[in-house]
């Protein structure tokens, strides 16, 4: 594998390119053209970048997206903590803070807009690096806070909007990630032919999205979360509080959390080695939310078990008192 492209200097027998322009050419390329080659042994597949995304926005746009994303994360974190400290946490979310959540009707359209312009947001806060963490923040927000106190029509409207927003966000994110991962594969699994800045020789065909990183925004994780939201709508409309539908919904929720965790672990270990500190901070924040969710569920399970044990002790004591009373009234 050709790892020399990550160094600040290149060997003298390789073309000398500006590093920033060099990376932008590969990571933002949206059209790789295969050219005829006369060296079937050393260069069976010869590729050149034919078209790239437009140039990046000014750093001010990246800063605005960074501020917005940070604020959305802090809101989610605060609501998580309040939800853990109060049994009325979900009511708190439904009544006052729902619109501030990343999956809410205000923040989610802004996230979709950022993803749609993601290839040009690529200076201080590149969405090609942190976009997956932002999508996971939206998924966690949608899973964790259910607006169950709403009336049926309002609930269905908000939940349906969230489903549509998540699907659009994941699709737009792939428009950012697929060229990024394709370029990463072209860099790491190819050798430079020297004919142009982006001309590479490969031993196998170059595929869309590459083969080195398999994560996609439009994935099983996204569809599981969407399925959970759809089942919540069904349960709300039909008034289902028990039965197979509720069991399937709870099982899908747990599976969604597992897949979100697996995605975060995979991306932390297999992402392209650039903007490492930014990526660590982004996924570190997501792991914190996952840990808080696990602690919250464990706390509620312990409280439920303690409540059931107390009820059983009370029932046992009452039954013993009744038996003692009957024994005292029985004549000898």
PDB file of C-alpha atoms in Angstrom, residues 20 31-32 34 48 51 69 78 80 110 129 131 149-150 155 170 199 210 215 232 259 263 280 300-301 326:
ATOM      1  CA  UNK A  20      -3.617  20.570   0.195  1.00  0.00           C
ATOM      2  CA  UNK A  31     -15.621  11.247 -11.571  1.00  0.00           C
ATOM      3  CA  UNK A  32     -12.726   8.829 -12.036  1.00  0.00           C
ATOM      4  CA  UNK A  34     -10.256   4.777 -16.607  1.00  0.00           C
ATOM      5  CA  UNK A  48      -7.367   9.899 -13.609  1.00  0.00           C
ATOM      6  CA  UNK A  51     -14.143  16.143 -12.170  1.00  0.00           C
ATOM      7  CA  UNK A  69     -23.144  21.260  15.998  1.00  0.00           C
ATOM      8  CA  UNK A  78     -28.066  18.345  29.088  1.00  0.00           C
ATOM      9  CA  UNK A  80     -29.772  13.267  28.768  1.00  0.00           C
ATOM     10  CA  UNK A 110     -30.200  22.711   9.210  1.00  0.00           C
ATOM     11  CA  UNK A 129     -14.529  13.542   8.849  1.00  0.00           C
ATOM     12  CA  UNK A 131     -20.366  13.929   9.303  1.00  0.00           C
ATOM     13  CA  UNK A 149     -47.215  13.264  25.356  1.00  0.00           C
ATOM     14  CA  UNK A 150     -48.343  14.795  22.052  1.00  0.00           C
ATOM     15  CA  UNK A 155     -47.159  13.165  17.088  1.00  0.00           C
ATOM     16  CA  UNK A 170     -28.082   9.937   5.514  1.00  0.00           C
ATOM     17  CA  UNK A 199      -3.015   9.673 -12.467  1.00  0.00           C
ATOM     18  CA  UNK A 210     -13.654   2.265  -2.191  1.00  0.00           C
ATOM     19  CA  UNK A 215     -19.331   2.656   6.459  1.00  0.00           C
ATOM     20  CA  UNK A 232     -43.779   4.182  17.495  1.00  0.00           C
ATOM     21  CA  UNK A 259     -25.409  -0.946  15.631  1.00  0.00           C
ATOM     22  CA  UNK A 263     -20.467   1.967  13.730  1.00  0.00           C
ATOM     23  CA  UNK A 280     -11.534  11.672  18.421  1.00  0.00           C
ATOM     24  CA  UNK A 300     -34.144   2.062  35.616  1.00  0.00           C
ATOM     25  CA  UNK A 301     -33.729  -1.724  35.572  1.00  0.00           C
ATOM     26  CA  UNK A 326     -56.591 -17.388  60.535  1.00  0.00           C
TER      27      UNK A 326
END
